[in-house]
CSV table of C-alpha atoms in Angstrom, one decimal:
chain,number,residue,atom,x,y,z
A,163,MET,CA,0.0,0.1,0.2
A,164,THR,CA,1.2,3.5,-1.0
A,165,ASN,CA,2.1,5.9,2.0
A,166,THR,CA,0.0,8.6,-0.2
A,167,SER,CA,-2.1,9.9,2.6
A,168,PRO,CA,-4.5,13.3,2.4
A,169,ALA,CA,-1.9,15.5,3.9
A,170,ASN,CA,0.5,14.4,1.3
A,171,LEU,CA,-1.7,16.2,-1.3
A,172,PRO,CA,-0.8,20.0,-2.1
A,173,ALA,CA,-3.0,21.9,-1.0
A,174,PRO,CA,-4.8,23.9,-3.5
A,175,ARG,CA,-4.3,28.2,-3.5
A,176,PRO,CA,-7.7,29.8,-3.4
A,177,PRO,CA,-9.5,29.8,-6.9
A,178,THR,CA,-9.1,32.8,-8.3
A,179,ASP,CA,-9.6,32.2,-12.1
A,180,GLU,CA,-11.1,29.0,-13.8
A,181,ALA,CA,-7.9,27.1,-13.8
A,182,GLN,CA,-7.3,27.4,-10.0
A,183,ALA,CA,-10.9,26.7,-9.6
A,184,ARG,CA,-10.7,23.6,-11.3
A,185,ALA,CA,-7.7,22.6,-9.2
A,186,ALA,CA,-9.1,23.1,-6.1
A,187,ALA,CA,-12.1,21.0,-7.5
A,188,LEU,CA,-9.5,17.9,-8.3
A,189,HIS,CA,-7.8,18.5,-4.8
A,190,ALA,CA,-11.4,17.8,-3.3
A,191,LEU,CA,-12.0,14.7,-5.6
A,192,GLY,CA,-8.5,13.4,-4.7
A,193,LEU,CA,-9.6,13.3,-1.1
A,194,ARG,CA,-13.0,11.3,-1.5
A,195,PRO,CA,-12.7,7.9,-0.2
A,196,ALA,CA,-14.6,6.7,-3.4
A,197,PRO,CA,-16.4,8.3,-6.5
A,198,ALA,CA,-19.5,10.3,-5.7
A,199,ALA,CA,-22.6,8.5,-5.9
A,200,PRO,CA,-25.4,9.9,-8.3
A,201,PRO,CA,-29.3,10.3,-6.6
A,202,GLY,CA,-31.6,7.7,-7.2
A,203,PRO,CA,-31.6,4.1,-8.1
A,204,VAL,CA,-28.5,4.9,-10.4
A,205,GLY,CA,-26.3,5.7,-7.0
A,206,ALA,CA,-26.7,1.6,-6.6
A,207,LEU,CA,-24.1,1.2,-9.1
A,208,THR,CA,-21.6,3.5,-7.7
A,209,ASP,CA,-18.0,2.3,-7.4
A,210,ARG,CA,-19.1,-1.1,-8.9
A,211,VAL,CA,-17.3,-2.9,-11.9
A,212,LEU,CA,-19.9,-4.6,-14.0
A,213,VAL,CA,-19.8,-7.2,-16.5
A,214,HIS,CA,-20.3,-6.3,-20.2
A,215,ALA,CA,-21.9,-9.5,-21.6
A,216,ASN,CA,-24.4,-11.0,-23.8
A,217,LEU,CA,-26.2,-13.8,-22.3
A,218,ASP,CA,-27.1,-15.8,-25.4
A,219,THR,CA,-23.1,-15.9,-26.0
A,220,ASP,CA,-22.0,-16.1,-22.5
A,221,ARG,CA,-24.6,-17.8,-20.9
A,222,SER,CA,-22.5,-20.5,-19.8
A,223,THR,CA,-20.1,-18.6,-18.4
A,224,LEU,CA,-22.0,-16.1,-16.5
A,225,MET,CA,-24.2,-18.4,-14.5
A,226,PRO,CA,-21.6,-19.7,-13.1
A,227,LEU,CA,-20.4,-16.2,-11.9
A,228,LEU,CA,-23.4,-14.6,-10.8
A,229,ALA,CA,-23.0,-14.7,-7.0
A,230,ASP,CA,-19.1,-13.2,-7.3
A,231,VAL,CA,-20.0,-10.4,-10.2
A,232,ASP,CA,-20.9,-7.2,-8.8
A,233,GLY,CA,-23.5,-6.8,-11.5
A,234,LEU,CA,-24.0,-7.2,-15.5
A,235,VAL,CA,-24.7,-4.9,-18.1
A,236,LEU,CA,-26.6,-7.1,-20.7
A,237,SER,CA,-26.1,-6.3,-24.6
A,238,GLY,CA,-27.8,-7.4,-27.4
A,239,LYS,CA,-31.5,-7.4,-29.0
A,240,LYS,CA,-32.8,-9.5,-26.0
A,241,ALA,CA,-31.5,-7.4,-23.3
A,242,CYS,CA,-34.5,-7.1,-21.7
A,243,LYS,CA,-35.7,-10.8,-22.0
A,244,ALA,CA,-32.1,-12.1,-20.4
A,245,VAL,CA,-33.0,-9.5,-17.4
A,246,ARG,CA,-36.2,-10.9,-17.3
A,247,GLU,CA,-35.1,-14.2,-17.0
A,248,LEU,CA,-32.7,-13.4,-14.5
A,249,ARG,CA,-35.0,-11.9,-12.3
A,250,ARG,CA,-37.3,-14.7,-12.7
A,251,GLY,CA,-34.2,-16.8,-11.6
A,252,ARG,CA,-34.2,-14.7,-8.2
A,253,TYR,CA,-31.3,-12.9,-9.4
A,254,GLN,CA,-30.8,-10.0,-7.1
A,255,GLY,CA,-28.0,-7.9,-8.2
A,256,LEU,CA,-27.3,-5.0,-10.2
A,257,LEU,CA,-28.8,-5.6,-13.7
A,258,LEU,CA,-28.9,-3.3,-16.9
A,259,ALA,CA,-29.8,-3.6,-20.7
A,260,ASP,CA,-27.8,-1.8,-23.1
A,261,PRO,CA,-29.8,-1.0,-26.2
A,262,GLU,CA,-27.0,-0.4,-28.1
A,263,GLY,CA,-28.5,2.3,-30.4
A,264,TYR,CA,-25.0,3.3,-31.4
A,265,ALA,CA,-24.4,0.1,-33.1
A,266,SER,CA,-27.3,0.6,-36.0
A,267,ALA,CA,-27.3,4.5,-36.5
A,268,ALA,CA,-25.6,7.8,-36.4
A,269,ALA,CA,-27.0,10.4,-34.2
A,270,THR,CA,-28.6,13.6,-35.9
A,271,ALA,CA,-30.0,16.8,-34.0
A,272,GLU,CA,-33.4,15.6,-35.4
A,273,GLU,CA,-32.9,11.8,-34.3
A,274,PRO,CA,-30.3,11.4,-31.5
A,275,PHE,CA,-31.9,8.1,-30.2
A,276,VAL,CA,-32.8,4.9,-32.0
A,277,LEU,CA,-36.5,3.9,-31.3
A,278,PRO,CA,-38.2,0.7,-32.8
A,279,ALA,CA,-40.9,0.9,-35.2
A,280,GLY,CA,-43.8,-0.4,-33.4
A,281,ASP,CA,-46.5,-2.2,-34.7
A,282,GLY,CA,-48.9,1.0,-35.5
A,283,LEU,CA,-48.4,3.9,-37.7
A,284,PHE,CA,-46.2,5.6,-35.0
A,285,GLY,CA,-43.0,4.2,-33.6
A,286,ALA,CA,-42.2,3.6,-29.9
A,287,SER,CA,-41.3,6.6,-27.9
A,288,LEU,CA,-38.2,7.2,-25.7
A,289,SER,CA,-40.5,7.2,-22.6
A,290,GLU,CA,-41.8,3.6,-23.8
A,291,VAL,CA,-38.2,2.6,-24.5
A,292,LEU,CA,-37.0,3.0,-21.0
A,293,GLN,CA,-40.5,1.9,-19.5
A,294,GLY,CA,-39.7,-1.5,-21.1
A,295,GLN,CA,-36.7,-1.9,-19.3
A,296,ARG,CA,-38.1,-1.1,-15.9
A,297,ASP,CA,-40.7,-3.5,-16.8
A,298,ALA,CA,-38.1,-6.2,-17.3
A,299,GLY,CA,-36.5,-5.2,-14.0
A,300,VAL,CA,-33.4,-3.3,-14.5
A,301,THR,CA,-31.9,-1.5,-11.7
A,302,ALA,CA,-31.6,2.0,-14.1
A,303,VAL,CA,-32.7,2.3,-17.6
A,304,MET,CA,-30.4,3.6,-20.5
A,305,THR,CA,-30.9,5.4,-23.3
A,306,PRO,CA,-31.1,4.1,-26.6
A,307,THR,CA,-28.5,6.6,-28.0
A,308,ALA,CA,-27.1,6.6,-31.6
A,309,TYR,CA,-23.7,7.2,-32.4
A,310,PHE,CA,-22.0,10.1,-31.8
A,311,ARG,CA,-19.6,11.4,-34.7
A,312,ALA,CA,-16.3,13.5,-33.5
A,313,GLY,CA,-16.9,16.6,-33.3
A,314,GLU,CA,-20.7,16.8,-33.9
A,315,ILE,CA,-21.9,18.6,-31.2
A,316,GLY,CA,-25.4,19.4,-32.6
A,317,PRO,CA,-26.5,16.1,-31.9
A,318,LEU,CA,-24.9,16.0,-28.7
A,319,LYS,CA,-27.0,18.9,-27.2
A,320,ALA,CA,-30.0,17.7,-28.9
A,321,ALA,CA,-29.7,14.4,-27.0
A,322,ALA,CA,-28.8,15.8,-23.7
A,323,GLU,CA,-31.6,18.7,-23.3
A,324,ILE,CA,-34.4,15.3,-24.4
A,325,VAL,CA,-32.6,13.9,-21.4
A,326,ALA,CA,-32.8,16.6,-18.9
A,327,ALA,CA,-36.7,16.6,-19.7
A,328,LEU,CA,-37.1,13.1,-18.9
A,329,ASP,CA,-39.1,12.1,-15.6
A,330,GLY,CA,-37.6,9.6,-13.2
A,331,ASP,CA,-34.2,9.5,-11.3
A,332,ASP,CA,-33.1,5.8,-12.6
A,333,VAL,CA,-32.3,7.3,-15.9
A,334,LEU,CA,-28.3,7.3,-17.4
A,335,PHE,CA,-27.5,9.0,-20.4
A,336,SER,CA,-26.1,6.8,-23.0
A,337,VAL,CA,-23.0,8.7,-24.6
A,338,PRO,CA,-21.5,6.7,-27.2
A,339,ILE,CA,-18.7,8.6,-28.8
A,340,ASP,CA,-15.8,8.3,-31.2
A,341,VAL,CA,-12.8,8.0,-29.0
A,342,ALA,CA,-11.6,11.6,-31.5
A,343,TRP,CA,-14.0,13.2,-29.1
A,344,LEU,CA,-11.2,12.9,-26.6
A,345,SER,CA,-8.6,14.9,-28.5
A,346,ASN,CA,-7.3,18.2,-27.8
A,347,GLU,CA,-9.7,19.8,-30.5
A,348,HIS,CA,-12.9,18.2,-29.1
A,349,ILE,CA,-12.6,17.5,-25.1
A,350,ASP,CA,-13.8,20.9,-24.1
A,351,SER,CA,-16.7,20.8,-26.1
A,352,LEU,CA,-17.8,17.5,-24.6
A,353,VAL,CA,-17.0,18.2,-20.7
A,354,ALA,CA,-19.4,21.7,-21.5
A,355,VAL,CA,-22.0,19.9,-22.6
A,356,LEU,CA,-22.0,16.7,-20.3
A,357,LYS,CA,-21.5,18.9,-17.3
A,358,ARG,CA,-24.3,21.3,-17.7
A,359,LEU,CA,-26.4,18.0,-17.5
A,360,ALA,CA,-27.5,16.8,-14.3
A,361,VAL,CA,-28.2,13.4,-15.4
A,362,PRO,CA,-25.9,10.8,-14.9
A,363,LYS,CA,-24.2,9.7,-18.1
A,364,VAL,CA,-22.4,6.4,-19.4
A,365,VAL,CA,-19.8,7.2,-21.7
A,366,LEU,CA,-18.8,4.4,-24.6
A,367,LEU,CA,-16.0,4.8,-26.2
A,368,GLY,CA,-15.8,3.9,-30.1
A,369,GLY,CA,-12.8,2.9,-31.8
A,370,GLN,CA,-11.2,-0.2,-33.7
A,371,PHE,CA,-9.3,-2.5,-31.1
A,372,ASP,CA,-8.4,-0.3,-28.0
A,373,PRO,CA,-9.6,3.3,-29.0
A,374,LEU,CA,-7.8,5.1,-26.4
A,375,LYS,CA,-4.5,4.0,-28.6
A,376,ARG,CA,-5.8,6.4,-31.3
A,377,TYR,CA,-4.9,9.8,-29.7
A,378,LYS,CA,-2.2,10.4,-27.3
A,379,PRO,CA,-4.2,13.0,-25.3
A,380,ALA,CA,-6.9,10.2,-24.9
A,381,VAL,CA,-6.0,8.7,-21.7
A,382,ALA,CA,-5.5,12.5,-19.9
A,383,ASN,CA,-8.7,13.9,-21.5
A,384,LEU,CA,-10.8,10.9,-20.3
A,385,ARG,CA,-9.4,11.4,-16.8
A,386,ARG,CA,-10.3,14.9,-17.4
A,387,LEU,CA,-13.7,14.2,-18.5
A,388,VAL,CA,-15.1,11.6,-15.6
A,389,ALA,CA,-13.3,14.1,-13.0
A,390,GLU,CA,-15.3,17.2,-14.6
A,391,ALA,CA,-18.4,16.3,-16.1
A,392,GLY,CA,-20.6,15.3,-13.3
A,393,HIS,CA,-21.6,11.9,-12.7
A,394,VAL,CA,-19.7,9.7,-15.5
A,395,ALA,CA,-19.7,6.1,-15.7
A,396,VAL,CA,-17.9,4.1,-18.5
A,397,PHE,CA,-19.3,0.7,-19.9
A,398,ARG,CA,-17.7,-1.4,-22.4
A,399,THR,CA,-14.4,-1.1,-21.4
A,400,ASP,CA,-11.2,-3.3,-20.9
A,401,LEU,CA,-8.6,-2.2,-17.8
A,402,THR,CA,-9.6,1.2,-18.6
A,403,ALA,CA,-12.3,0.5,-16.0
A,404,PHE,CA,-9.7,0.7,-13.4
A,405,ASP,CA,-8.5,3.9,-14.3
A,406,VAL,CA,-11.5,5.9,-14.8
A,407,LEU,CA,-12.7,4.6,-11.3
A,408,SER,CA,-9.1,5.6,-9.8
A,409,HIS,CA,-10.1,9.4,-11.4
A,410,GLY,CA,-13.7,9.9,-10.6
A,411,ALA,CA,-16.0,7.9,-12.5
A,412,PHE,CA,-19.0,6.4,-10.5
A,413,ALA,CA,-19.0,3.0,-12.3
A,414,ALA,CA,-17.5,0.8,-15.0
A,415,SER,CA,-17.9,-2.2,-16.9
A,416,ILE,CA,-15.4,-4.7,-18.5
A,417,GLY,CA,-16.5,-6.7,-21.6
A,418,THR,CA,-16.3,-10.4,-21.4
A,419,GLY,CA,-14.9,-10.7,-25.0
A,420,GLY,CA,-13.0,-8.3,-27.2
A,421,SER,CA,-16.1,-7.1,-29.2
A,422,LEU,CA,-17.8,-6.0,-26.1
A,423,ARG,CA,-14.8,-3.9,-24.6
A,424,HIS,CA,-15.5,-1.4,-27.5
A,425,VAL,CA,-17.7,0.2,-29.8
A,426,VAL,CA,-17.2,0.1,-33.2
A,427,PRO,CA,-17.6,2.8,-34.9
A,428,ILE,CA,-21.0,3.4,-37.1
A,429,GLY,CA,-20.3,2.3,-40.7
A,430,GLN,CA,-17.4,0.1,-39.9
A,431,PHE,CA,-17.1,-3.7,-39.4
A,432,ALA,CA,-15.2,-4.9,-36.6
A,433,ARG,CA,-11.4,-5.4,-37.7
A,434,SER,CA,-9.1,-8.4,-37.1
A,435,SER,CA,-5.3,-8.0,-35.9
A,436,GLY,CA,-4.2,-10.1,-38.4
A,437,LYS,CA,-4.6,-10.7,-42.0
A,438,LYS,CA,-6.4,-14.3,-42.0
A,439,PRO,CA,-9.3,-15.1,-39.9
A,440,ASP,CA,-8.3,-16.0,-36.0
A,441,TYR,CA,-11.2,-17.6,-33.7
A,442,SER,CA,-9.0,-18.0,-31.0
A,443,PRO,CA,-10.2,-15.7,-28.0
A,444,SER,CA,-8.8,-13.0,-26.2
A,445,VAL,CA,-7.0,-13.9,-23.1
A,446,LEU,CA,-5.8,-11.4,-20.2
A,447,HIS,CA,-2.4,-12.2,-19.3
A,448,PRO,CA,-2.1,-11.8,-15.5
A,449,GLU,CA,1.4,-10.1,-15.0
A,450,LEU,CA,1.5,-8.2,-18.4
A,451,MET,CA,-1.9,-6.5,-17.9
A,452,SER,CA,-2.9,-7.2,-21.4
A,453,PHE,CA,-5.1,-8.9,-23.8
A,454,HIS,CA,-3.7,-11.4,-26.5
A,455,LYS,CA,-5.0,-13.6,-28.8
A,456,GLY,CA,-4.9,-16.9,-27.9
A,457,SER,CA,-3.1,-17.9,-31.4
A,458,LEU,CA,-0.6,-15.7,-30.4
A,459,LEU,CA,0.4,-16.7,-26.7
A,460,ALA,CA,0.3,-20.3,-28.2
A,461,GLU,CA,2.9,-19.3,-30.6
A,462,ARG,CA,5.1,-17.3,-28.0
A,463,PHE,CA,4.8,-19.7,-25.0
A,464,GLY,CA,4.4,-23.0,-26.9
A,465,ASN,CA,8.5,-23.9,-26.6
A,466,THR,CA,8.4,-23.1,-23.0
A,467,GLN,CA,9.1,-25.7,-20.5
A,468,PRO,CA,7.3,-25.9,-18.0
A,469,PRO,CA,4.7,-24.0,-20.0
A,470,GLN,CA,3.2,-20.9,-18.1
A,471,THR,CA,0.3,-21.7,-16.5
A,472,CYS,CA,-2.6,-20.1,-14.4
A,473,PRO,CA,-3.9,-20.8,-11.3
A,474,CYS,CA,-7.3,-18.9,-11.2
A,475,PRO,CA,-10.2,-20.8,-10.2
A,476,ALA,CA,-11.0,-21.1,-13.9
A,477,CYS,CA,-8.0,-22.5,-15.1
A,478,GLY,CA,-6.6,-24.6,-12.4
A,479,GLY,CA,-3.6,-24.7,-13.6
A,480,ARG,CA,-4.3,-24.6,-17.3
A,481,GLY,CA,-1.6,-23.7,-19.8
A,482,LEU,CA,-1.8,-19.9,-21.1
A,483,ASP,CA,-0.8,-21.0,-24.4
A,484,SER,CA,-4.0,-23.4,-24.4
A,485,PHE,CA,-6.5,-21.0,-25.7
A,486,THR,CA,-6.5,-21.6,-29.2
A,487,ASP,CA,-9.7,-22.4,-30.7
A,488,LYS,CA,-13.6,-20.5,-30.6
A,489,ALA,CA,-14.6,-23.4,-28.1
A,490,ASP,CA,-12.3,-22.2,-25.7
A,491,ARG,CA,-14.4,-18.8,-25.5
A,492,GLY,CA,-16.0,-19.5,-22.3
A,493,ALA,CA,-12.8,-20.5,-20.5
A,494,ALA,CA,-11.1,-17.4,-21.7
A,495,HIS,CA,-13.8,-14.6,-20.5
A,496,ALA,CA,-14.3,-16.6,-17.1
A,497,HIS,CA,-10.4,-16.7,-16.9
A,498,GLY,CA,-10.5,-12.8,-17.4
A,499,PHE,CA,-13.3,-12.1,-14.5
A,500,HIS,CA,-11.0,-14.3,-12.2
A,501,ILE,CA,-7.9,-12.1,-12.8
A,502,TRP,CA,-9.4,-8.9,-12.7
A,503,THR,CA,-11.7,-9.3,-9.7
A,504,PRO,CA,-8.7,-9.4,-6.6
A,505,TRP,CA,-7.7,-6.2,-8.7
A,506,ILE,CA,-11.1,-4.9,-7.6
A,507,ALA,CA,-10.9,-5.8,-3.8
A,508,GLU,CA,-6.9,-4.1,-3.9
A,509,MET,CA,-8.4,-0.8,-5.4
A,510,HIS,CA,-11.1,-0.4,-2.8
A,511,GLN,CA,-8.6,-0.9,0.1
A,512,CYS,CA,-6.8,2.4,-0.8
A,513,ARG,CA,-8.0,5.3,1.6
A,514,VAL,CA,-8.9,8.3,-1.1
A,515,LEU,CA,-8.8,8.5,-4.7
A,516,ALA,CA,-5.5,10.2,-5.2
A,517,GLU,CA,-4.2,6.8,-3.0
A,518,ARG,CA,-6.0,4.9,-5.7
A,519,ALA,CA,-4.7,6.4,-8.6
A,520,GLN,CA,-1.2,5.8,-7.1
A,521,TRP,CA,-1.9,2.2,-6.8
A,522,TRP,CA,-3.2,2.0,-10.2
A,523,LYS,CA,-0.1,3.8,-11.9
A,524,ARG,CA,2.6,1.5,-9.7
A,525,ARG,CA,0.3,-1.6,-10.8
A,526,CYS,CA,0.9,-0.5,-14.5
A,527,ALA,CA,4.4,0.5,-14.3
A,528,ASP,CA,5.2,-3.0,-13.0
A,529,ALA,CA,3.3,-4.7,-15.6
A,530,VAL,CA,5.1,-2.7,-18.3
A,531,ALA,CA,8.7,-4.0,-17.1
A,532,HIS,CA,7.5,-7.4,-16.8
A,533,CYS,CA,7.5,-7.5,-20.6
A,534,ASP,CA,11.2,-7.9,-20.2
A,535,ILE,CA,11.1,-10.7,-17.8
A,536,VAL,CA,8.8,-12.5,-19.8
A,537,ASN,CA,10.7,-12.1,-23.0
A,538,ALA,CA,13.5,-13.3,-21.2
A,539,LEU,CA,12.2,-16.3,-20.0
A,540,ILE,CA,10.7,-17.5,-23.5
A,541,GLU,CA,14.0,-16.5,-25.2
A,542,GLN,CA,12.1,-14.5,-27.6
A,543,GLU,CA,13.6,-10.5,-27.6
A,544,GLY,CA,10.8,-8.2,-27.9
A,545,ALA,CA,8.1,-10.6,-28.2
A,546,PHE,CA,5.6,-8.4,-25.9
A,547,ASN,CA,5.8,-5.4,-25.6
A,548,ALA,CA,3.6,-3.2,-23.6
A,549,PRO,CA,0.3,-1.3,-25.0
A,550,ASN,CA,0.7,2.3,-25.1
A,551,THR,CA,-2.3,2.8,-23.0
A,552,LEU,CA,-0.8,0.7,-20.6
A,553,LYS,CA,2.4,3.0,-20.9
A,554,ALA,CA,0.2,6.0,-20.6
A,555,TRP,CA,-0.9,4.9,-17.3
A,556,SER,CA,2.5,4.0,-16.1
A,557,GLU,CA,3.9,7.3,-17.0
A,558,LEU,CA,1.2,9.8,-16.6
A,559,PRO,CA,1.4,11.6,-13.3
A,560,ALA,CA,-0.9,9.7,-11.1
A,561,TRP,CA,-3.0,12.6,-9.9
A,562,TRP,CA,-3.2,15.1,-12.7
A,563,ALA,CA,-3.4,18.6,-12.4
A,564,PRO,CA,-5.3,21.0,-14.9
A,565,ALA,CA,-3.8,23.1,-17.2
A,566,PRO,CA,-5.3,25.8,-19.2
A,567,SER,CA,-7.1,24.9,-22.6
A,568,THR,CA,-4.5,24.4,-25.6
A,569,SER,CA,-7.4,24.7,-27.8
A,570,ARG,CA,-9.4,27.5,-29.7
A,571,SER,CA,-12.7,27.7,-28.2
A,572,HIS,CA,-14.7,25.0,-28.9
A,573,THR,CA,-17.0,25.6,-26.0
A,574,PRO,CA,-20.8,25.9,-27.1
């Protein structure tokens, strides 16, 4: 445990301008023992790491884990049906249904939400869609928001205005954004719009593979977003969940598989990292703190004696080089859950958020350094290199200080 304490945080000067006011607010946030809880039923999600999954494809993985997960965000066309099924089975945990409006349309100012056509002359309204989620038994409702292309502020503002007028304190405004919104060019506008909206927000990042790799400032700007834009959660992530929960996000979700750890930009197809189809699942390497295709692990560890094995409850000593087939998908997903779950407990042991951020930075730095250890073990120089996002987590200041904006005025 780090020796960071509230007394070690530099006391902010009295706020005399916007930058100093932001610094004072950030200082106060760092002294909190946990993220601030939104009012109403949404508050039950606070400081939770949910599992983002599709019950149709993850049933065999999820059912044995129900007693251990913080809660579920269920995706897919049958998400509400899956919620009903789990409630009928007396599951009392946190449940959300992700409508995935972002998967079928880009948002416009006239139509920022994706609503079903319905059986009659008129389609279902936004209120009716949300009520359908309530009737299914969700903990809170998620708006069926379409995809926000980078810099298109009109659709974002229109959606926020509609959400602000909704009844109920159980609403989560789903904000599926292209990761370019986290560039220096657009971050001011994004923070300004979301900060004005009192309704809790859940951000989902769009981009191929790891979206945060696309822009160098993205990691720092995501930290700014969750710290400054009111009650913000980040769903459908990988280990980004831990970074945002260490910097002010009130909740996060981690996808079971690669397709549920980011949003594919509208108009694009999910891309594969290789030229040939590879149906092996992505596997979380515990010490490297990064996901790798099972086929790559088999190639790298195939000649290691003894082979590198995993003692987690799902693997029971299974070799990390054995997740090579599509049939290994469920086992890989269960493995990932059992690896990251103890990290949640470690995170919660930190006394304040600034200490949590120090814990995360140290853990990431250890993972970056471990690449050389693994490469030496398998006698393959450069076989594993830390992902850029992991490097950013390890190199950026653990608890950042806001700087004056360097972009031209983009604030609406």
